[in-house]
């Protein structure tokens, strides 16, 4: 091999790809982080439009716009797109941007695999989104894809299975990258117990992902072979058991819930100290609490199945195990409150979203406890109470933390400050409209309104009307976020200083020089 070939692509030479090639062939963690964030926001908008279509149909009783079959396709795709397309990739985007900088590494460990992890996602997203247009339409089995529905539906289901497989592969590769980066590439002196909490929460999340994504892959592969290859895993007539699908799915599904919230805990754990101008209270207890939540998440799955005819001993076990998770979660909430206690607090947008997170997410936590109690759960199973609960956790939890983190690190990412006016408007508009949308759903659920129904009797009309108005308001509020971010990205704000949040104690600002922007063709050597 000639020396010119060897030289080709060395950093410092003018071989950085430009234009679209910069993105398609991106190997540096910042560009890939940006790609993840843009992709996830696009999916958030698509999933959001589906949600607004649902809310439009539900504005009044009767069927106005969509057939029930199509309505079910909308609920299913809304869930799948939000979970696998919006929330999870957004956190991976944060991981890419932040982890190398926070631990003082030059880049992610496997730069090319990082590129592959990302570019699998648009393929899967496209496959999933376009399944609406095949004969039979998208799958209508619910985001949980329960058998025996999923074993009998049209080819939209096959596209969904393929898409979920691809997204799972992407997540597993992303997780391997994160674990190897954190364990091998920390700067000298950066011991594990000195890492910023975002890195800790992602390290634990990555292990969860590697443990459970293959379980989901197994479940949907069994559905696939039941559909096309004559097996009867979930077919009672052939000796199988449809309830077994639920066990396998929720062995993935419950840890998945924590995959979507632990990195949010990490983000909030860095923002609250910065704006309270105090160190995080109870750093090591935060690490242990996060690990405990992750471990416990493996032994609670059947709390989703209290109505499937479980023995009472089983119900009791899963009830108590689930309620146990409130202990480490409580540790976290009290640590955040103690961090704020007697701090010199200011309430810029990132802090507003973090405090909003703390307040509203904790409400979702409490309704989670209520759902965990077996005798109550049999009353509210598959009602809007559950819908309200998990939207408090995923929207006011995961999504609000993502907004908080975006405003917090945007100056670092773009070099410019966002408009504080737009940020605050976005926060208050989102917080109020979120509650207008989802708070009435508790009442709907307690009154017996089932989830995934296109129609309902008159008694539910008022709360549904309020929820629909709130949903459109919430949807429109996100355009403020879009404008704020684009303006900062275009350099239309104040220039950001090296320490945009003056007096911030977040470790990430104190680190030695961050990564060089382009590491094209030169993945850093592992220590
Ligand atoms: Cu669960």
Coordinates of C-alpha atoms and ligand atoms in Angstrom, one line a residue:
X1 CA 0.0 0.0 0.0
X2 CA 1.5 3.4 -1.0
X3 CA 2.0 6.0 1.6
X4 CA -0.5 8.3 -0.1
X5 CA -3.2 5.8 0.6
X6 CA -2.2 5.7 4.2
X7 CA -2.2 9.4 4.4
X8 CA -5.5 9.7 2.8
X9 CA -8.1 10.8 5.3
X10 CA -5.8 11.7 8.2
X11 CA -7.2 14.4 10.4
X12 CA -5.6 17.7 9.6
X13 CA -5.7 17.1 5.8
X14 CA -8.4 18.6 3.9
X15 CA -10.5 15.5 3.4
X16 CA -13.4 16.3 5.6
X17 CA -16.5 15.5 3.6
X18 CA -18.7 18.5 2.8
X19 CA -22.4 19.0 2.0
X20 CA -24.5 15.9 2.2
X21 CA -21.5 13.7 2.5
X22 CA -20.6 15.3 5.8
X23 CA -23.8 13.8 7.2
X24 CA -24.0 10.5 5.3
X25 CA -20.5 9.6 6.1
X26 CA -20.4 11.3 9.5
X27 CA -18.2 9.6 12.0
X28 CA -17.7 12.3 14.6
X29 CA -20.0 12.2 17.6
X30 CA -21.2 15.7 17.3
X31 CA -22.5 15.4 13.7
X32 CA -24.1 12.0 14.6
X33 CA -25.6 13.5 17.7
X34 CA -27.2 16.3 15.6
X35 CA -28.5 13.7 13.1
X36 CA -30.1 11.7 16.0
X37 CA -31.7 14.9 17.4
X38 CA -33.1 16.0 14.1
X39 CA -34.4 12.6 13.2
X40 CA -36.1 12.2 16.6
X41 CA -37.7 15.6 16.3
X42 CA -39.1 14.8 12.9
X43 CA -40.5 11.5 14.3
X44 CA -41.9 13.5 17.3
X45 CA -43.8 15.7 14.8
X46 CA -45.1 12.6 12.8
X47 CA -46.1 10.8 16.0
X48 CA -47.7 14.1 17.2
X49 CA -49.8 14.5 14.0
X50 CA -51.1 10.9 14.5
X51 CA -52.0 11.9 18.1
X52 CA -53.8 15.0 16.9
X53 CA -55.8 12.8 14.4
X54 CA -56.8 10.6 17.3
X55 CA -57.8 13.6 19.4
X56 CA -59.8 15.0 16.4
X57 CA -61.9 11.8 16.2
X58 CA -62.4 11.8 19.9
X59 CA -63.5 15.5 20.1
X60 CA -67.1 14.3 20.1
X61 CA -68.9 11.0 20.5
X62 CA -69.8 9.1 17.3
X63 CA -67.6 8.3 14.3
X64 CA -66.8 11.5 12.4
X65 CA -63.6 11.1 10.5
X66 CA -62.0 7.6 10.8
X67 CA -63.1 4.0 10.7
X68 CA -62.4 2.2 14.0
X69 CA -59.8 0.0 12.2
X70 CA -57.9 3.0 11.0
X71 CA -58.2 4.6 14.4
X72 CA -56.5 1.5 15.9
X73 CA -53.8 1.8 13.3
X74 CA -53.3 5.4 14.4
X75 CA -53.0 4.5 18.1
X76 CA -50.5 1.7 17.4
X77 CA -48.3 3.8 15.1
X78 CA -48.4 6.8 17.5
X79 CA -47.0 4.6 20.2
X80 CA -44.4 2.8 18.2
X81 CA -43.2 6.0 16.5
X82 CA -43.0 8.0 19.8
X83 CA -41.2 5.2 21.7
X84 CA -38.8 3.9 19.1
X85 CA -38.5 6.9 16.8
X86 CA -38.7 10.0 19.0
X87 CA -37.8 9.4 22.7
X88 CA -35.1 6.7 22.4
X89 CA -33.2 8.2 19.5
X90 CA -33.4 11.7 21.2
X91 CA -31.6 10.3 24.2
X92 CA -29.0 8.6 22.0
X93 CA -28.5 12.0 20.3
X94 CA -27.7 13.5 23.7
X95 CA -25.4 10.6 24.5
X96 CA -23.4 11.2 21.4
X97 CA -23.1 14.9 22.0
X98 CA -22.4 14.8 25.7
X99 CA -20.6 11.6 26.8
X100 CA -17.3 12.1 24.9
X101 CA -17.1 15.7 26.1
X102 CA -18.1 14.9 29.7
X103 CA -15.5 12.2 30.2
X104 CA -12.8 13.9 28.1
X105 CA -12.7 11.4 25.3
X106 CA -12.0 12.4 21.7
X107 CA -15.0 10.7 20.2
X108 CA -17.2 7.6 20.7
X109 CA -15.2 4.3 20.7
X110 CA -16.5 3.0 17.4
X111 CA -16.9 5.9 15.1
X112 CA -18.1 4.0 12.0
X113 CA -20.5 1.8 13.9
X114 CA -21.9 5.0 15.3
X115 CA -22.6 6.1 11.8
X116 CA -24.3 2.7 11.0
X117 CA -26.4 2.9 14.2
X118 CA -27.8 6.2 13.1
X119 CA -28.4 5.5 9.5
X120 CA -30.4 2.3 10.3
X121 CA -33.0 4.5 12.0
X122 CA -34.3 6.5 9.0
X123 CA -34.7 3.2 7.1
X124 CA -36.7 1.7 10.0
X125 CA -38.7 5.0 10.5
X126 CA -39.6 5.0 6.8
X127 CA -40.6 1.4 6.8
X128 CA -42.8 1.9 9.9
X129 CA -44.4 5.1 8.6
X130 CA -45.1 3.9 5.1
X131 CA -46.8 0.7 6.4
X132 CA -50.0 2.8 6.4
X133 CA -50.0 2.6 2.6
X134 CA -49.8 -1.2 2.1
X135 CA -52.8 -3.4 1.6
X136 CA -54.5 -3.7 5.0
X137 CA -52.8 -0.7 6.3
X138 CA -50.5 -0.3 9.3
X139 CA -50.7 -2.8 12.1
X140 CA -53.5 -2.1 14.5
X141 CA -52.4 -4.5 17.3
X142 CA -51.4 -1.7 19.7
X143 CA -47.8 -0.7 20.3
X144 CA -47.4 -3.9 22.4
X145 CA -48.2 -6.0 19.3
X146 CA -50.1 -8.6 21.4
X147 CA -50.7 -12.0 20.0
X148 CA -53.1 -13.3 18.8
X149 CA -54.0 -10.0 17.1
X150 CA -50.5 -9.5 15.8
X151 CA -50.2 -13.1 14.5
X152 CA -53.2 -12.5 12.2
X153 CA -53.0 -9.0 10.8
X154 CA -52.0 -8.0 7.3
X155 CA -48.5 -7.2 5.9
X156 CA -48.3 -3.9 7.8
X157 CA -47.4 -6.2 10.7
X158 CA -44.5 -7.7 8.8
X159 CA -43.1 -4.3 8.0
X160 CA -43.5 -3.3 11.7
X161 CA -41.6 -6.5 12.8
X162 CA -38.8 -5.7 10.4
X163 CA -38.7 -2.0 11.4
X164 CA -38.5 -2.9 15.1
X165 CA -35.7 -5.4 14.4
X166 CA -33.7 -2.7 12.7
X167 CA -34.3 -0.2 15.5
X168 CA -33.3 -2.9 18.0
X169 CA -30.1 -3.5 16.1
X170 CA -29.4 0.2 16.1
X171 CA -30.0 0.5 19.8
X172 CA -27.8 -2.4 20.7
X173 CA -24.9 -1.0 18.6
X174 CA -25.4 2.4 20.1
X175 CA -25.3 0.8 23.6
X176 CA -22.1 -1.1 22.9
X177 CA -20.6 2.2 21.8
X178 CA -21.6 4.0 24.9
X179 CA -20.5 1.3 27.3
X180 CA -17.1 0.9 25.6
X181 CA -16.6 4.7 25.4
X182 CA -17.4 5.2 29.1
X183 CA -15.4 2.2 30.4
X184 CA -12.3 2.7 28.2
X185 CA -11.9 6.3 27.2
X186 CA -12.2 8.4 30.3
X187 CA -9.6 11.1 30.7
X188 CA -7.0 10.4 33.4
X189 CA -8.4 11.2 36.8
X190 CA -12.0 10.8 35.6
X191 CA -13.0 7.8 37.8
X192 CA -16.4 6.3 37.4
X193 CA -17.6 7.9 40.6
X194 CA -16.6 11.4 39.3
X195 CA -18.5 11.1 36.1
X196 CA -21.3 13.5 35.4
X197 CA -24.6 11.8 36.2
X198 CA -25.8 11.8 32.7
X199 CA -22.9 9.4 31.8
X200 CA -23.9 7.2 34.7
X201 CA -27.5 7.0 33.8
X202 CA -26.6 6.2 30.2
X203 CA -24.1 3.6 31.2
X204 CA -26.9 1.8 33.2
X205 CA -29.4 2.4 30.4
X206 CA -27.1 0.9 27.8
X207 CA -26.8 -2.3 29.9
X208 CA -30.6 -2.4 30.1
X209 CA -30.9 -2.0 26.3
X210 CA -28.5 -4.8 25.6
X211 CA -30.3 -7.1 28.1
X212 CA -33.9 -6.5 26.8
X213 CA -33.8 -5.5 23.1
X214 CA -33.0 -9.2 22.1
X215 CA -36.0 -10.3 24.2
X216 CA -38.3 -8.1 22.2
X217 CA -36.6 -9.3 19.0
X218 CA -37.3 -12.9 20.1
X219 CA -40.9 -12.1 20.8
X220 CA -41.6 -10.5 17.5
X221 CA -39.6 -13.2 15.6
X222 CA -41.9 -15.8 17.3
X223 CA -44.9 -13.8 16.0
X224 CA -43.3 -13.8 12.6
X225 CA -42.8 -17.6 12.5
X226 CA -46.3 -18.0 13.8
X227 CA -47.5 -15.9 10.9
X228 CA -45.5 -17.4 8.1
X229 CA -43.8 -20.6 9.1
X230 CA -46.4 -22.7 10.8
X231 CA -45.3 -22.5 14.4
X232 CA -47.8 -22.1 17.2
X233 CA -45.9 -20.3 19.9
X234 CA -48.9 -18.0 20.7
X235 CA -51.6 -20.1 19.1
X236 CA -53.7 -22.1 21.6
X237 CA -55.1 -24.3 18.9
X238 CA -51.6 -25.5 18.1
X239 CA -50.6 -26.0 21.7
X240 CA -49.2 -22.5 22.2
X241 CA -50.2 -19.7 24.6
X242 CA -51.1 -16.1 23.7
X243 CA -50.4 -15.1 27.3
X244 CA -46.8 -16.2 26.9
X245 CA -46.4 -13.3 24.4
X246 CA -47.3 -10.9 27.1
X247 CA -44.8 -12.3 29.5
X248 CA -42.0 -12.1 26.9
X249 CA -43.1 -8.7 25.7
X250 CA -43.2 -7.1 29.2
X251 CA -39.9 -8.7 30.2
X252 CA -38.7 -6.2 27.6
X253 CA -41.4 -3.6 28.0
X254 CA -41.0 -2.7 31.6
X255 CA -37.2 -2.2 31.5
X256 CA -37.9 -0.2 28.3
X257 CA -39.9 2.2 30.5
X258 CA -36.7 2.9 32.4
X259 CA -34.7 3.1 29.2
X260 CA -36.9 6.1 28.4
X261 CA -36.6 7.8 31.8
X262 CA -33.1 7.1 33.3
X263 CA -31.2 9.4 30.8
X264 CA -33.9 12.0 31.6
X265 CA -32.9 11.6 35.3
X266 CA -29.3 12.2 34.3
X267 CA -30.1 15.4 32.4
X268 CA -32.2 16.8 35.3
X269 CA -29.5 15.8 37.8
X270 CA -27.0 18.1 35.9
X271 CA -29.4 21.1 35.3
X272 CA -30.8 21.5 38.8
X273 CA -27.3 21.9 40.5
X274 CA -26.3 24.4 37.8
X275 CA -29.3 26.7 38.5
X276 CA -29.3 26.1 42.2
X277 CA -25.6 27.0 42.3
X278 CA -24.9 24.1 44.6
X279 CA -23.4 20.7 44.1
X280 CA -25.8 17.8 43.5
X281 CA -27.0 16.5 46.8
X282 CA -26.2 12.8 47.3
X283 CA -24.2 12.0 44.2
X284 CA -23.3 8.4 45.1
X285 CA -26.9 7.7 46.3
X286 CA -28.0 8.8 42.9
X287 CA -25.8 6.3 41.2
X288 CA -27.0 3.5 43.5
X289 CA -30.6 4.5 43.2
X290 CA -30.3 4.4 39.4
X291 CA -28.7 1.0 39.5
X292 CA -31.4 -0.3 41.9
X293 CA -34.2 1.0 39.6
X294 CA -32.5 -0.8 36.7
X295 CA -32.2 -4.1 38.6
X296 CA -35.7 -4.0 40.0
X297 CA -37.1 -3.3 36.5
X298 CA -36.4 -6.9 35.6
X299 CA -38.7 -8.4 38.2
X300 CA -41.9 -6.4 37.8
X301 CA -43.1 -7.1 34.3
X302 CA -46.3 -9.0 35.2
X303 CA -47.8 -5.8 36.8
X304 CA -49.0 -5.2 33.2
X305 CA -50.9 -8.5 33.4
X306 CA -52.9 -8.5 36.6
X307 CA -56.1 -9.4 34.6
X308 CA -54.7 -12.4 32.7
X309 CA -55.6 -14.9 35.4
X310 CA -52.4 -14.9 37.5
X311 CA -52.3 -16.7 40.8
X312 CA -52.8 -14.4 43.8
X313 CA -49.2 -15.1 45.0
X314 CA -48.0 -13.9 41.6
X315 CA -50.1 -10.8 41.8
X316 CA -48.7 -10.1 45.3
X317 CA -45.1 -10.6 44.2
X318 CA -45.4 -8.3 41.2
X319 CA -47.4 -5.7 43.2
X320 CA -44.8 -5.5 46.0
X321 CA -41.8 -5.6 43.7
X322 CA -43.3 -2.7 41.7
X323 CA -44.0 -0.6 44.8
X324 CA -40.4 -1.2 45.9
X325 CA -39.2 0.9 42.9
X326 CA -40.8 3.9 44.6
X327 CA -37.9 3.8 47.2
X328 CA -34.9 4.5 44.9
X329 CA -37.1 6.8 42.8
X330 CA -38.0 8.7 46.0
X331 CA -34.3 8.9 46.9
X332 CA -33.8 10.7 43.6
X333 CA -36.7 13.1 44.0
X334 CA -35.6 14.0 47.5
X335 CA -32.0 14.5 46.3
X336 CA -33.2 16.9 43.6
X337 CA -35.2 18.8 46.2
X338 CA -32.3 18.9 48.7
X339 CA -30.1 20.2 45.9
X340 CA -32.5 23.1 45.4
X341 CA -32.8 23.7 49.2
X342 CA -31.2 27.0 50.1
X343 CA -29.7 27.3 46.7
X344 CA -29.3 30.6 44.8
X345 CA -31.8 29.6 42.3
X346 CA -32.7 31.3 39.0
X347 CA -35.3 30.1 36.6
X348 CA -34.0 30.2 33.0
X349 CA -35.8 27.8 30.6
X350 CA -33.7 24.7 31.3
X351 CA -34.4 25.1 35.1
X352 CA -38.1 25.7 34.4
X353 CA -38.4 22.5 32.4
X354 CA -36.4 20.6 35.1
X355 CA -38.6 21.9 37.9
X356 CA -41.7 21.2 35.7
X357 CA -40.3 17.7 35.2
X358 CA -39.9 17.2 38.9
X359 CA -43.4 18.3 39.7
X360 CA -45.4 16.7 36.9
X361 CA -43.3 13.6 36.4
X362 CA -43.6 12.8 40.1
X363 CA -47.4 12.9 39.7
X364 CA -47.0 10.3 37.0
X365 CA -44.9 8.3 39.5
X366 CA -47.7 8.4 42.0
X367 CA -50.3 7.3 39.6
X368 CA -47.9 4.5 38.7
X369 CA -48.0 3.4 42.3
X370 CA -51.8 3.4 42.1
X371 CA -51.7 1.3 39.0
X372 CA -49.3 -1.1 40.7
X373 CA -51.8 -2.1 43.3
X374 CA -53.4 -5.3 42.0
X375 CA -56.9 -4.7 43.4
X376 CA -57.1 -1.2 41.9
X377 CA -55.4 -2.2 38.6
X378 CA -58.1 -4.7 37.8
X379 CA -60.5 -1.8 37.8
X380 CA -58.5 0.6 35.7
X381 CA -56.7 -1.9 33.4
X382 CA -56.8 -0.6 29.8
X383 CA -58.6 2.6 30.7
X384 CA -57.7 6.2 30.2
X385 CA -56.3 6.2 33.7
X386 CA -53.3 4.2 32.4
X387 CA -53.1 6.5 29.3
X388 CA -52.9 9.5 31.7
X389 CA -50.3 7.8 33.9
X390 CA -47.8 6.9 31.2
X391 CA -48.2 10.3 29.4
X392 CA -47.3 12.0 32.6
X393 CA -44.2 9.8 32.7
X394 CA -43.2 10.0 29.1
X395 CA -44.3 13.5 28.1
X396 CA -43.8 15.5 31.3
X397 CA -41.0 13.2 32.2
X398 CA -38.9 12.1 29.2
X399 CA -39.9 14.9 26.8
X400 CA -39.7 17.7 29.3
X401 CA -36.2 16.5 30.3
X402 CA -35.2 16.5 26.6
X403 CA -36.4 20.1 26.3
X404 CA -34.5 21.1 29.4
X405 CA -31.4 19.5 28.1
X406 CA -31.7 21.0 24.7
X407 CA -32.0 24.6 26.1
X408 CA -29.2 23.9 28.6
X409 CA -26.7 22.6 26.1
X410 CA -27.8 24.5 23.0
X411 CA -25.3 27.3 23.6
X412 CA -22.6 24.6 23.7
X413 CA -23.9 23.0 20.6
X414 CA -24.5 26.0 18.4
X415 CA -22.3 28.7 20.0
X416 CA -25.4 30.9 20.4
X417 CA -28.0 31.6 23.1
X418 CA -31.6 30.8 22.4
X419 CA -34.2 33.5 23.0
X420 CA -35.1 33.3 26.7
X421 CA -38.5 34.8 25.9
X422 CA -39.3 32.1 23.4
X423 CA -38.0 29.4 25.8
X424 CA -40.2 30.6 28.7
X425 CA -43.2 30.9 26.4
X426 CA -42.6 27.3 25.2
X427 CA -42.3 26.1 28.8
X428 CA -45.5 27.7 30.2
X429 CA -47.5 27.0 27.1
X430 CA -46.4 23.3 27.1
X431 CA -46.9 22.8 30.9
X432 CA -50.4 24.2 30.9
X433 CA -51.6 22.6 27.7
X434 CA -50.0 19.3 28.8
X435 CA -52.1 19.2 31.9
X436 CA -55.2 20.4 30.0
X437 CA -54.7 17.4 27.7
X438 CA -53.9 14.6 30.1
X439 CA -55.3 15.5 33.5
X440 CA -58.9 15.0 32.5
X441 CA -57.9 11.5 31.2
X442 CA -57.6 10.4 34.9
X443 CA -61.3 11.1 35.3
X444 CA -62.1 9.5 32.0
X445 CA -60.3 6.3 33.1
X446 CA -61.8 6.2 36.6
X447 CA -65.2 6.6 35.0
X448 CA -64.5 3.6 32.8
X449 CA -63.5 5.0 29.4
X450 CA -61.4 2.2 27.7
X451 CA -58.2 3.1 25.8
X452 CA -57.9 2.5 22.0
X453 CA -61.7 3.2 21.4
X454 CA -62.7 5.4 18.5
X455 CA -66.2 6.1 20.0
X456 CA -67.7 6.5 23.4
X457 CA -71.0 7.3 25.1
X458 CA -72.1 10.9 25.9
X459 CA -71.0 10.7 29.6
X460 CA -67.4 11.0 28.5
X461 CA -67.9 13.9 26.0
X462 CA -66.8 16.9 28.2
X463 CA -63.5 15.5 29.3
X464 CA -62.7 14.3 25.8
X465 CA -63.5 17.7 24.4
X466 CA -61.1 19.4 26.9
X467 CA -58.4 16.8 26.2
X468 CA -58.6 17.5 22.4
X469 CA -58.4 21.3 22.9
X470 CA -55.3 20.8 25.1
X471 CA -53.7 18.4 22.6
X472 CA -53.9 20.9 19.8
X473 CA -52.6 23.6 22.1
X474 CA -49.7 21.4 23.2
X475 CA -48.9 20.5 19.6
X476 CA -48.8 24.1 18.4
X477 CA -46.6 25.0 21.4
X478 CA -43.9 22.8 20.0
X479 CA -43.5 25.1 17.1
X480 CA -42.2 27.7 19.5
X481 CA -39.5 25.2 20.4
X482 CA -38.7 24.7 16.7
X483 CA -38.4 28.4 16.1
X484 CA -36.2 28.9 19.2
X485 CA -33.8 26.1 18.2
X486 CA -33.6 27.2 14.6
X487 CA -32.9 30.8 15.5
X488 CA -30.1 29.7 17.8
X489 CA -28.8 27.4 15.1
X490 CA -28.7 30.2 12.6
X491 CA -26.7 32.3 15.1
X492 CA -29.6 34.8 15.6
X493 CA -29.0 35.1 19.4
X494 CA -26.3 36.4 21.7
X495 CA -23.0 34.6 21.3
X496 CA -22.5 32.0 24.0
X497 CA -19.6 32.4 26.3
X498 CA -17.4 29.5 27.5
X499 CA -19.6 29.2 30.6
X500 CA -23.1 30.3 29.4
X501 CA -24.7 29.6 32.8
X502 CA -22.6 31.7 35.1
X503 CA -21.8 30.1 38.4
X504 CA -22.9 26.7 37.1
X505 CA -21.3 23.8 39.0
X506 CA -22.0 21.2 36.3
X507 CA -18.8 19.2 35.8
X508 CA -19.0 19.3 32.1
X509 CA -17.9 22.9 31.8
X510 CA -14.8 22.3 33.9
X511 CA -13.3 19.7 31.7
X512 CA -10.1 20.2 29.6
X513 CA -10.5 21.0 25.9
X514 CA -13.4 19.1 24.4
X515 CA -13.2 16.9 21.4
X516 CA -11.9 18.2 18.1
X517 CA -14.8 18.8 15.8
X518 CA -13.8 16.4 13.0
X519 CA -12.3 13.0 13.8
X520 CA -13.0 11.8 10.2
X521 CA -11.0 8.6 9.6
X522 CA -9.2 8.8 12.9
X523 CA -11.1 7.1 15.6
X524 CA -9.3 7.8 18.9
X525 CA -7.0 5.1 20.2
X526 CA -8.4 3.3 23.3
X527 CA -6.3 3.7 26.4
Ligands
LIG1 CU1 -44.2 -1.8 33.9

